[in-house]
Amino acid sequence: MRIATWNVNSVKARLGNVTEWLDSAKPDVVLFQEIKCETAAFPLQAFQDLGYHCAVVGQKAYNGVALLSREEPTDIITRLPGEPEDEQARYVEATVGGIRIASLYLPNGNPVGTEKYPYKLRWMDRLKAHASSLLAQEVPFVLGGDYNVIPEARDVYDPAAWITDALFRPETRAKFREITHLGLVEAFRAVHPDAERAFTFWDYQAGAWPRDNGLRIDHFLLSPQAADRLVGCAIDKGPRGQEKASDHTPVVLELAV
Protein backbone atom coordinates (compact mmCIF):
# COMPACT_ATOMS: atom_id res chain seq x y z
CA MET A 1 0.00 0.00 0.00
CA ARG A 2 1.39 3.36 -1.06
CA ILE A 3 0.18 6.35 0.96
CA ALA A 4 1.11 9.91 -0.04
CA THR A 5 0.76 13.08 1.98
CA TRP A 6 0.86 16.50 0.35
CA ASN A 7 0.01 20.01 1.48
CA VAL A 8 -1.26 21.23 -1.88
CA ASN A 9 -1.71 24.90 -0.89
CA SER A 10 -5.09 25.26 -2.68
CA VAL A 11 -6.34 22.21 -4.52
CA LYS A 12 -8.13 24.24 -7.18
CA ALA A 13 -5.12 26.47 -7.91
CA ARG A 14 -2.82 23.42 -8.23
CA LEU A 15 -5.31 20.98 -9.75
CA GLY A 16 -3.32 20.33 -12.91
CA ASN A 17 -0.11 19.71 -10.99
CA VAL A 18 -1.85 17.47 -8.48
CA THR A 19 -3.76 15.30 -10.94
CA GLU A 20 -0.70 14.94 -13.16
CA TRP A 21 1.36 13.71 -10.21
CA LEU A 22 -1.36 11.31 -9.06
CA ASP A 23 -1.72 9.89 -12.56
CA SER A 24 2.03 9.25 -12.62
CA ALA A 25 2.74 8.17 -9.02
CA LYS A 26 -0.51 6.21 -8.56
CA PRO A 27 -0.64 6.08 -4.75
CA ASP A 28 -3.37 3.93 -3.21
CA VAL A 29 -4.21 6.57 -0.60
CA VAL A 30 -3.61 10.32 -0.78
CA LEU A 31 -3.71 12.75 2.14
CA PHE A 32 -4.16 16.42 1.24
CA GLN A 33 -3.80 19.44 3.49
CA GLU A 34 -4.62 23.11 2.88
CA ILE A 35 -7.15 22.40 0.18
CA LYS A 36 -8.45 25.94 0.88
CA CYS A 37 -12.01 25.37 -0.26
CA GLU A 38 -15.34 24.40 1.22
CA THR A 39 -16.29 20.74 1.03
CA ALA A 40 -18.89 21.35 -1.69
CA ALA A 41 -16.34 23.22 -3.82
CA PHE A 42 -13.77 20.42 -3.79
CA PRO A 43 -13.07 19.29 -7.41
CA LEU A 44 -14.45 15.83 -6.74
CA GLN A 45 -14.91 14.72 -10.34
CA ALA A 46 -11.26 15.25 -11.24
CA PHE A 47 -10.20 12.76 -8.58
CA GLN A 48 -13.04 10.32 -9.18
CA ASP A 49 -11.92 10.21 -12.81
CA LEU A 50 -8.54 8.96 -11.52
CA GLY A 51 -10.25 6.22 -9.53
CA TYR A 52 -10.36 7.74 -6.05
CA HIS A 53 -13.06 7.87 -3.41
CA CYS A 54 -12.88 11.15 -1.49
CA ALA A 55 -13.47 12.07 2.15
CA VAL A 56 -13.24 15.85 2.36
CA VAL A 57 -13.37 18.33 5.23
CA GLY A 58 -13.28 21.81 3.76
CA GLN A 59 -13.32 25.40 4.96
CA LYS A 60 -13.69 28.59 2.97
CA ALA A 61 -10.30 30.03 1.92
CA TYR A 62 -8.34 28.39 4.76
CA ASN A 63 -7.16 25.01 6.00
CA GLY A 64 -9.08 21.97 4.75
CA VAL A 65 -8.03 18.33 4.50
CA ALA A 66 -8.95 15.36 2.36
CA LEU A 67 -8.38 11.62 2.25
CA LEU A 68 -8.53 9.97 -1.17
CA SER A 69 -8.36 6.21 -1.62
CA ARG A 70 -8.89 3.67 -4.35
CA GLU A 71 -10.80 1.49 -1.90
CA GLU A 72 -13.85 3.19 -0.43
CA PRO A 73 -12.96 4.52 3.04
CA THR A 74 -15.17 3.56 5.98
CA ASP A 75 -15.81 4.78 9.55
CA ILE A 76 -14.90 8.35 8.63
CA ILE A 77 -14.40 10.97 11.34
CA THR A 78 -14.04 14.63 10.42
CA ARG A 79 -12.73 16.27 13.58
CA LEU A 80 -9.91 15.57 15.99
CA PRO A 81 -11.56 14.74 19.32
CA GLY A 82 -11.05 16.82 22.44
CA GLU A 83 -12.28 20.35 21.67
CA PRO A 84 -15.83 20.30 20.27
CA GLU A 85 -15.89 24.07 19.74
CA ASP A 86 -12.92 23.89 17.37
CA GLU A 87 -14.40 24.34 13.89
CA GLN A 88 -11.17 24.59 11.91
CA ALA A 89 -10.98 21.95 9.15
CA ARG A 90 -7.78 20.17 10.10
CA TYR A 91 -8.46 16.43 10.45
CA VAL A 92 -10.06 13.53 8.64
CA GLU A 93 -9.61 9.85 9.51
CA ALA A 94 -10.96 6.64 7.98
CA THR A 95 -10.29 2.94 7.63
CA VAL A 96 -8.75 1.80 4.35
CA GLY A 97 -7.55 -1.75 3.81
CA GLY A 98 -7.83 -2.54 7.51
CA ILE A 99 -5.66 0.46 8.52
CA ARG A 100 -6.85 3.61 10.27
CA ILE A 101 -5.40 6.49 8.26
CA ALA A 102 -5.59 10.20 9.10
CA SER A 103 -4.82 13.33 7.13
CA LEU A 104 -3.95 16.10 9.54
CA TYR A 105 -3.01 19.75 9.25
CA LEU A 106 -1.51 20.80 12.56
CA PRO A 107 -1.77 24.52 13.33
CA ASN A 108 1.19 26.71 12.40
CA GLY A 109 1.19 28.58 15.71
CA ASN A 110 2.72 31.87 14.57
CA PRO A 111 2.93 34.57 15.76
CA VAL A 112 3.97 32.94 19.03
CA GLY A 113 2.80 35.85 21.19
CA THR A 114 -0.81 35.44 20.07
CA GLU A 115 -3.57 32.92 20.82
CA LYS A 116 -2.34 30.89 17.84
CA TYR A 117 0.52 29.27 19.71
CA PRO A 118 -1.48 27.97 22.70
CA TYR A 119 -4.00 26.62 20.16
CA LYS A 120 -1.18 24.74 18.42
CA LEU A 121 0.00 23.20 21.69
CA ARG A 122 -3.55 22.25 22.71
CA TRP A 123 -4.06 20.64 19.30
CA MET A 124 -0.91 18.58 19.84
CA ASP A 125 -2.19 17.49 23.26
CA ARG A 126 -5.44 16.40 21.61
CA LEU A 127 -3.51 14.48 18.96
CA LYS A 128 -1.51 12.74 21.67
CA ALA A 129 -4.69 11.75 23.51
CA HIS A 130 -6.27 10.46 20.31
CA ALA A 131 -3.16 8.48 19.39
CA SER A 132 -3.22 6.94 22.86
CA SER A 133 -6.83 5.90 22.29
CA LEU A 134 -5.94 4.31 18.94
CA LEU A 135 -2.98 2.52 20.49
CA ALA A 136 -5.26 1.04 23.13
CA GLN A 137 -7.35 -0.49 20.33
CA GLU A 138 -4.22 -2.27 19.01
CA VAL A 139 -5.10 -1.51 15.40
CA PRO A 140 -2.61 -0.47 12.72
CA PHE A 141 -2.80 3.26 12.08
CA VAL A 142 -1.02 5.97 10.15
CA LEU A 143 -1.13 9.66 11.09
CA GLY A 144 0.11 11.59 8.06
CA GLY A 145 0.18 15.20 7.09
CA ASP A 146 1.62 18.66 7.59
CA TYR A 147 2.63 18.72 11.24
CA ASN A 148 4.16 22.21 11.12
CA VAL A 149 6.88 20.75 13.34
CA ILE A 150 10.63 20.73 12.65
CA PRO A 151 11.68 17.76 14.80
CA GLU A 152 15.46 18.28 14.81
CA ALA A 153 18.08 20.85 13.85
CA ARG A 154 19.02 18.85 10.74
CA ASP A 155 15.41 19.22 9.53
CA VAL A 156 15.85 22.95 8.83
CA TYR A 157 18.38 24.74 6.63
CA ASP A 158 19.35 27.28 9.33
CA PRO A 159 18.42 26.16 12.86
CA ALA A 160 19.58 29.36 14.55
CA ALA A 161 17.24 31.46 12.41
CA TRP A 162 14.22 29.35 13.39
CA ILE A 163 14.73 28.82 17.12
CA THR A 164 11.97 31.27 18.13
CA ASP A 165 9.54 30.17 15.42
CA ALA A 166 6.47 28.17 16.48
CA LEU A 167 7.56 25.28 14.24
CA PHE A 168 10.90 24.85 16.02
CA ARG A 169 10.42 26.18 19.55
CA PRO A 170 11.49 23.75 22.28
CA GLU A 171 7.89 23.41 23.51
CA THR A 172 6.74 22.36 20.04
CA ARG A 173 9.47 19.78 19.62
CA ALA A 174 8.84 18.46 23.13
CA LYS A 175 5.15 17.94 22.35
CA PHE A 176 6.09 16.11 19.15
CA ARG A 177 8.44 13.84 21.12
CA GLU A 178 5.66 13.16 23.62
CA ILE A 179 3.54 11.85 20.76
CA THR A 180 6.26 9.69 19.24
CA HIS A 181 7.29 8.40 22.66
CA LEU A 182 3.87 6.81 23.03
CA GLY A 183 5.40 4.13 20.82
CA LEU A 184 4.92 5.61 17.36
CA VAL A 185 7.49 5.43 14.57
CA GLU A 186 8.37 8.47 12.45
CA ALA A 187 8.56 6.71 9.10
CA PHE A 188 11.04 8.86 7.19
CA ARG A 189 13.63 8.79 9.97
CA ALA A 190 13.15 5.06 10.46
CA VAL A 191 14.03 4.49 6.80
CA HIS A 192 16.61 7.29 6.46
CA PRO A 193 18.22 7.70 9.89
CA ASP A 194 21.23 9.61 8.57
CA ALA A 195 19.62 11.78 5.88
CA GLU A 196 20.63 15.44 5.82
CA ARG A 197 18.89 18.32 4.00
CA ALA A 198 15.85 16.13 3.40
CA PHE A 199 13.18 18.80 3.20
CA THR A 200 9.46 18.82 2.33
CA PHE A 201 8.76 22.59 2.29
CA TRP A 202 10.48 25.54 0.65
CA ASP A 203 9.09 29.05 1.03
CA TYR A 204 8.21 31.08 -2.06
CA GLN A 205 10.39 33.94 -0.78
CA ALA A 206 14.14 34.67 -0.84
CA GLY A 207 15.01 32.02 -3.40
CA ALA A 208 14.37 29.24 -0.91
CA TRP A 209 13.71 26.57 -3.52
CA PRO A 210 16.75 27.10 -5.81
CA ARG A 211 18.98 27.52 -2.75
CA ASP A 212 17.46 24.41 -1.08
CA ASN A 213 16.63 26.40 2.03
CA GLY A 214 13.90 24.10 3.24
CA LEU A 215 12.20 22.52 6.22
CA ARG A 216 11.03 18.97 6.92
CA ILE A 217 7.59 19.44 8.42
CA ASP A 218 5.45 16.79 6.66
CA HIS A 219 5.54 13.48 8.51
CA PHE A 220 4.06 10.02 8.88
CA LEU A 221 3.68 8.59 12.40
CA LEU A 222 2.98 4.86 12.51
CA SER A 223 1.57 2.62 15.20
CA PRO A 224 3.69 -0.46 16.03
CA GLN A 225 1.37 -2.64 13.94
CA ALA A 226 1.80 -0.33 10.93
CA ALA A 227 5.54 0.08 11.53
CA ASP A 228 5.95 -3.69 11.31
CA ARG A 229 4.79 -3.35 7.69
CA LEU A 230 7.04 -0.39 6.81
CA VAL A 231 8.81 -0.90 3.49
CA GLY A 232 9.83 2.62 2.50
CA CYS A 233 9.29 6.35 2.89
CA ALA A 234 10.56 8.90 0.39
CA ILE A 235 10.29 12.60 -0.42
CA ASP A 236 9.40 13.30 -4.06
CA LYS A 237 10.88 16.74 -4.81
CA GLY A 238 9.70 16.76 -8.43
CA PRO A 239 6.39 18.59 -7.97
CA ARG A 240 8.05 21.48 -6.08
CA GLY A 241 10.06 22.35 -9.17
CA GLN A 242 7.05 22.79 -11.44
CA GLU A 243 5.36 26.03 -12.40
CA LYS A 244 2.58 27.10 -10.02
CA ALA A 245 3.88 24.57 -7.51
CA SER A 246 2.76 24.18 -3.93
CA ASP A 247 5.42 25.22 -1.44
CA HIS A 248 5.29 21.64 -0.12
CA THR A 249 6.13 18.45 -1.99
CA PRO A 250 4.70 14.92 -1.56
CA VAL A 251 6.03 12.35 0.87
CA VAL A 252 5.25 8.73 -0.03
CA LEU A 253 4.97 5.89 2.48
CA GLU A 254 5.01 2.25 1.45
CA LEU A 255 3.56 -0.50 3.64
CA ALA A 256 3.54 -4.22 2.98
CA VAL A 257 0.04 -5.60 2.47
CSV table of C-alpha atoms in Angstrom, one decimal:
chain,number,residue,atom,x,y,z
A,1,MET,CA,0.0,0.0,0.0
A,2,ARG,CA,1.4,3.4,-1.1
A,3,ILE,CA,0.2,6.3,1.0
A,4,ALA,CA,1.1,9.9,0.0
A,5,THR,CA,0.8,13.1,2.0
A,6,TRP,CA,0.9,16.5,0.3
A,7,ASN,CA,0.0,20.0,1.5
A,8,VAL,CA,-1.3,21.2,-1.9
A,9,ASN,CA,-1.7,24.9,-0.9
A,10,SER,CA,-5.1,25.3,-2.7
A,11,VAL,CA,-6.3,22.2,-4.5
A,12,LYS,CA,-8.1,24.2,-7.2
A,13,ALA,CA,-5.1,26.5,-7.9
A,14,ARG,CA,-2.8,23.4,-8.2
A,15,LEU,CA,-5.3,21.0,-9.8
A,16,GLY,CA,-3.3,20.3,-12.9
A,17,ASN,CA,-0.1,19.7,-11.0
A,18,VAL,CA,-1.9,17.5,-8.5
A,19,THR,CA,-3.8,15.3,-10.9
A,20,GLU,CA,-0.7,14.9,-13.2
A,21,TRP,CA,1.4,13.7,-10.2
A,22,LEU,CA,-1.4,11.3,-9.1
A,23,ASP,CA,-1.7,9.9,-12.6
A,24,SER,CA,2.0,9.2,-12.6
A,25,ALA,CA,2.7,8.2,-9.0
A,26,LYS,CA,-0.5,6.2,-8.6
A,27,PRO,CA,-0.6,6.1,-4.8
A,28,ASP,CA,-3.4,3.9,-3.2
A,29,VAL,CA,-4.2,6.6,-0.6
A,30,VAL,CA,-3.6,10.3,-0.8
A,31,LEU,CA,-3.7,12.7,2.1
A,32,PHE,CA,-4.2,16.4,1.2
A,33,GLN,CA,-3.8,19.4,3.5
A,34,GLU,CA,-4.6,23.1,2.9
A,35,ILE,CA,-7.2,22.4,0.2
A,36,LYS,CA,-8.5,25.9,0.9
A,37,CYS,CA,-12.0,25.4,-0.3
A,38,GLU,CA,-15.3,24.4,1.2
A,39,THR,CA,-16.3,20.7,1.0
A,40,ALA,CA,-18.9,21.3,-1.7
A,41,ALA,CA,-16.3,23.2,-3.8
A,42,PHE,CA,-13.8,20.4,-3.8
A,43,PRO,CA,-13.1,19.3,-7.4
A,44,LEU,CA,-14.4,15.8,-6.7
A,45,GLN,CA,-14.9,14.7,-10.3
A,46,ALA,CA,-11.3,15.2,-11.2
A,47,PHE,CA,-10.2,12.8,-8.6
A,48,GLN,CA,-13.0,10.3,-9.2
A,49,ASP,CA,-11.9,10.2,-12.8
A,50,LEU,CA,-8.5,9.0,-11.5
A,51,GLY,CA,-10.2,6.2,-9.5
A,52,TYR,CA,-10.4,7.7,-6.0
A,53,HIS,CA,-13.1,7.9,-3.4
A,54,CYS,CA,-12.9,11.2,-1.5
A,55,ALA,CA,-13.5,12.1,2.1
A,56,VAL,CA,-13.2,15.9,2.4
A,57,VAL,CA,-13.4,18.3,5.2
A,58,GLY,CA,-13.3,21.8,3.8
A,59,GLN,CA,-13.3,25.4,5.0
A,60,LYS,CA,-13.7,28.6,3.0
A,61,ALA,CA,-10.3,30.0,1.9
A,62,TYR,CA,-8.3,28.4,4.8
A,63,ASN,CA,-7.2,25.0,6.0
A,64,GLY,CA,-9.1,22.0,4.7
A,65,VAL,CA,-8.0,18.3,4.5
A,66,ALA,CA,-8.9,15.4,2.4
A,67,LEU,CA,-8.4,11.6,2.2
A,68,LEU,CA,-8.5,10.0,-1.2
A,69,SER,CA,-8.4,6.2,-1.6
A,70,ARG,CA,-8.9,3.7,-4.4
A,71,GLU,CA,-10.8,1.5,-1.9
A,72,GLU,CA,-13.8,3.2,-0.4
A,73,PRO,CA,-13.0,4.5,3.0
A,74,THR,CA,-15.2,3.6,6.0
A,75,ASP,CA,-15.8,4.8,9.5
A,76,ILE,CA,-14.9,8.3,8.6
A,77,ILE,CA,-14.4,11.0,11.3
A,78,THR,CA,-14.0,14.6,10.4
A,79,ARG,CA,-12.7,16.3,13.6
A,80,LEU,CA,-9.9,15.6,16.0
A,81,PRO,CA,-11.6,14.7,19.3
A,82,GLY,CA,-11.1,16.8,22.4
A,83,GLU,CA,-12.3,20.3,21.7
A,84,PRO,CA,-15.8,20.3,20.3
A,85,GLU,CA,-15.9,24.1,19.7
A,86,ASP,CA,-12.9,23.9,17.4
A,87,GLU,CA,-14.4,24.3,13.9
A,88,GLN,CA,-11.2,24.6,11.9
A,89,ALA,CA,-11.0,21.9,9.1
A,90,ARG,CA,-7.8,20.2,10.1
A,91,TYR,CA,-8.5,16.4,10.5
A,92,VAL,CA,-10.1,13.5,8.6
A,93,GLU,CA,-9.6,9.8,9.5
A,94,ALA,CA,-11.0,6.6,8.0
A,95,THR,CA,-10.3,2.9,7.6
A,96,VAL,CA,-8.7,1.8,4.3
A,97,GLY,CA,-7.5,-1.7,3.8
A,98,GLY,CA,-7.8,-2.5,7.5
A,99,ILE,CA,-5.7,0.5,8.5
A,100,ARG,CA,-6.8,3.6,10.3
A,101,ILE,CA,-5.4,6.5,8.3
A,102,ALA,CA,-5.6,10.2,9.1
A,103,SER,CA,-4.8,13.3,7.1
A,104,LEU,CA,-4.0,16.1,9.5
A,105,TYR,CA,-3.0,19.8,9.2
A,106,LEU,CA,-1.5,20.8,12.6
A,107,PRO,CA,-1.8,24.5,13.3
A,108,ASN,CA,1.2,26.7,12.4
A,109,GLY,CA,1.2,28.6,15.7
A,110,ASN,CA,2.7,31.9,14.6
A,111,PRO,CA,2.9,34.6,15.8
A,112,VAL,CA,4.0,32.9,19.0
A,113,GLY,CA,2.8,35.8,21.2
A,114,THR,CA,-0.8,35.4,20.1
A,115,GLU,CA,-3.6,32.9,20.8
A,116,LYS,CA,-2.3,30.9,17.8
A,117,TYR,CA,0.5,29.3,19.7
A,118,PRO,CA,-1.5,28.0,22.7
A,119,TYR,CA,-4.0,26.6,20.2
A,120,LYS,CA,-1.2,24.7,18.4
A,121,LEU,CA,0.0,23.2,21.7
A,122,ARG,CA,-3.5,22.2,22.7
A,123,TRP,CA,-4.1,20.6,19.3
A,124,MET,CA,-0.9,18.6,19.8
A,125,ASP,CA,-2.2,17.5,23.3
A,126,ARG,CA,-5.4,16.4,21.6
A,127,LEU,CA,-3.5,14.5,19.0
A,128,LYS,CA,-1.5,12.7,21.7
A,129,ALA,CA,-4.7,11.8,23.5
A,130,HIS,CA,-6.3,10.5,20.3
A,131,ALA,CA,-3.2,8.5,19.4
A,132,SER,CA,-3.2,6.9,22.9
A,133,SER,CA,-6.8,5.9,22.3
A,134,LEU,CA,-5.9,4.3,18.9
A,135,LEU,CA,-3.0,2.5,20.5
A,136,ALA,CA,-5.3,1.0,23.1
A,137,GLN,CA,-7.3,-0.5,20.3
A,138,GLU,CA,-4.2,-2.3,19.0
A,139,VAL,CA,-5.1,-1.5,15.4
A,140,PRO,CA,-2.6,-0.5,12.7
A,141,PHE,CA,-2.8,3.3,12.1
A,142,VAL,CA,-1.0,6.0,10.1
A,143,LEU,CA,-1.1,9.7,11.1
A,144,GLY,CA,0.1,11.6,8.1
A,145,GLY,CA,0.2,15.2,7.1
A,146,ASP,CA,1.6,18.7,7.6
A,147,TYR,CA,2.6,18.7,11.2
A,148,ASN,CA,4.2,22.2,11.1
A,149,VAL,CA,6.9,20.8,13.3
A,150,ILE,CA,10.6,20.7,12.6
A,151,PRO,CA,11.7,17.8,14.8
A,152,GLU,CA,15.5,18.3,14.8
A,153,ALA,CA,18.1,20.8,13.8
A,154,ARG,CA,19.0,18.8,10.7
A,155,ASP,CA,15.4,19.2,9.5
A,156,VAL,CA,15.9,23.0,8.8
A,157,TYR,CA,18.4,24.7,6.6
A,158,ASP,CA,19.4,27.3,9.3
A,159,PRO,CA,18.4,26.2,12.9
A,160,ALA,CA,19.6,29.4,14.5
A,161,ALA,CA,17.2,31.5,12.4
A,162,TRP,CA,14.2,29.4,13.4
A,163,ILE,CA,14.7,28.8,17.1
A,164,THR,CA,12.0,31.3,18.1
A,165,ASP,CA,9.5,30.2,15.4
A,166,ALA,CA,6.5,28.2,16.5
A,167,LEU,CA,7.6,25.3,14.2
A,168,PHE,CA,10.9,24.8,16.0
A,169,ARG,CA,10.4,26.2,19.5
A,170,PRO,CA,11.5,23.7,22.3
A,171,GLU,CA,7.9,23.4,23.5
A,172,THR,CA,6.7,22.4,20.0
A,173,ARG,CA,9.5,19.8,19.6
A,174,ALA,CA,8.8,18.5,23.1
A,175,LYS,CA,5.1,17.9,22.3
A,176,PHE,CA,6.1,16.1,19.1
A,177,ARG,CA,8.4,13.8,21.1
A,178,GLU,CA,5.7,13.2,23.6
A,179,ILE,CA,3.5,11.8,20.8
A,180,THR,CA,6.3,9.7,19.2
A,181,HIS,CA,7.3,8.4,22.7
A,182,LEU,CA,3.9,6.8,23.0
A,183,GLY,CA,5.4,4.1,20.8
A,184,LEU,CA,4.9,5.6,17.4
A,185,VAL,CA,7.5,5.4,14.6
A,186,GLU,CA,8.4,8.5,12.5
A,187,ALA,CA,8.6,6.7,9.1
A,188,PHE,CA,11.0,8.9,7.2
A,189,ARG,CA,13.6,8.8,10.0
A,190,ALA,CA,13.2,5.1,10.5
A,191,VAL,CA,14.0,4.5,6.8
A,192,HIS,CA,16.6,7.3,6.5
A,193,PRO,CA,18.2,7.7,9.9
A,194,ASP,CA,21.2,9.6,8.6
A,195,ALA,CA,19.6,11.8,5.9
A,196,GLU,CA,20.6,15.4,5.8
A,197,ARG,CA,18.9,18.3,4.0
A,198,ALA,CA,15.9,16.1,3.4
A,199,PHE,CA,13.2,18.8,3.2
A,200,THR,CA,9.5,18.8,2.3
A,201,PHE,CA,8.8,22.6,2.3
A,202,TRP,CA,10.5,25.5,0.6
A,203,ASP,CA,9.1,29.0,1.0
A,204,TYR,CA,8.2,31.1,-2.1
A,205,GLN,CA,10.4,33.9,-0.8
A,206,ALA,CA,14.1,34.7,-0.8
A,207,GLY,CA,15.0,32.0,-3.4
A,208,ALA,CA,14.4,29.2,-0.9
A,209,TRP,CA,13.7,26.6,-3.5
A,210,PRO,CA,16.7,27.1,-5.8
A,211,ARG,CA,19.0,27.5,-2.7
A,212,ASP,CA,17.5,24.4,-1.1
A,213,ASN,CA,16.6,26.4,2.0
A,214,GLY,CA,13.9,24.1,3.2
A,215,LEU,CA,12.2,22.5,6.2
A,216,ARG,CA,11.0,19.0,6.9
A,217,ILE,CA,7.6,19.4,8.4
A,218,ASP,CA,5.5,16.8,6.7
A,219,HIS,CA,5.5,13.5,8.5
A,220,PHE,CA,4.1,10.0,8.9
A,221,LEU,CA,3.7,8.6,12.4
A,222,LEU,CA,3.0,4.9,12.5
A,223,SER,CA,1.6,2.6,15.2
A,224,PRO,CA,3.7,-0.5,16.0
A,225,GLN,CA,1.4,-2.6,13.9
A,226,ALA,CA,1.8,-0.3,10.9
A,227,ALA,CA,5.5,0.1,11.5
A,228,ASP,CA,5.9,-3.7,11.3
A,229,ARG,CA,4.8,-3.3,7.7
A,230,LEU,CA,7.0,-0.4,6.8
A,231,VAL,CA,8.8,-0.9,3.5
A,232,GLY,CA,9.8,2.6,2.5
A,233,CYS,CA,9.3,6.3,2.9
A,234,ALA,CA,10.6,8.9,0.4
A,235,ILE,CA,10.3,12.6,-0.4
A,236,ASP,CA,9.4,13.3,-4.1
A,237,LYS,CA,10.9,16.7,-4.8
A,238,GLY,CA,9.7,16.8,-8.4
A,239,PRO,CA,6.4,18.6,-8.0
A,240,ARG,CA,8.0,21.5,-6.1
A,241,GLY,CA,10.1,22.4,-9.2
A,242,GLN,CA,7.0,22.8,-11.4
A,243,GLU,CA,5.4,26.0,-12.4
A,244,LYS,CA,2.6,27.1,-10.0
A,245,ALA,CA,3.9,24.6,-7.5
A,246,SER,CA,2.8,24.2,-3.9
A,247,ASP,CA,5.4,25.2,-1.4
A,248,HIS,CA,5.3,21.6,-0.1
A,249,THR,CA,6.1,18.4,-2.0
A,250,PRO,CA,4.7,14.9,-1.6
A,251,VAL,CA,6.0,12.3,0.9
A,252,VAL,CA,5.3,8.7,0.0
A,253,LEU,CA,5.0,5.9,2.5
A,254,GLU,CA,5.0,2.2,1.5
A,255,LEU,CA,3.6,-0.5,3.6
A,256,ALA,CA,3.5,-4.2,3.0
A,257,VAL,CA,0.0,-5.6,2.5
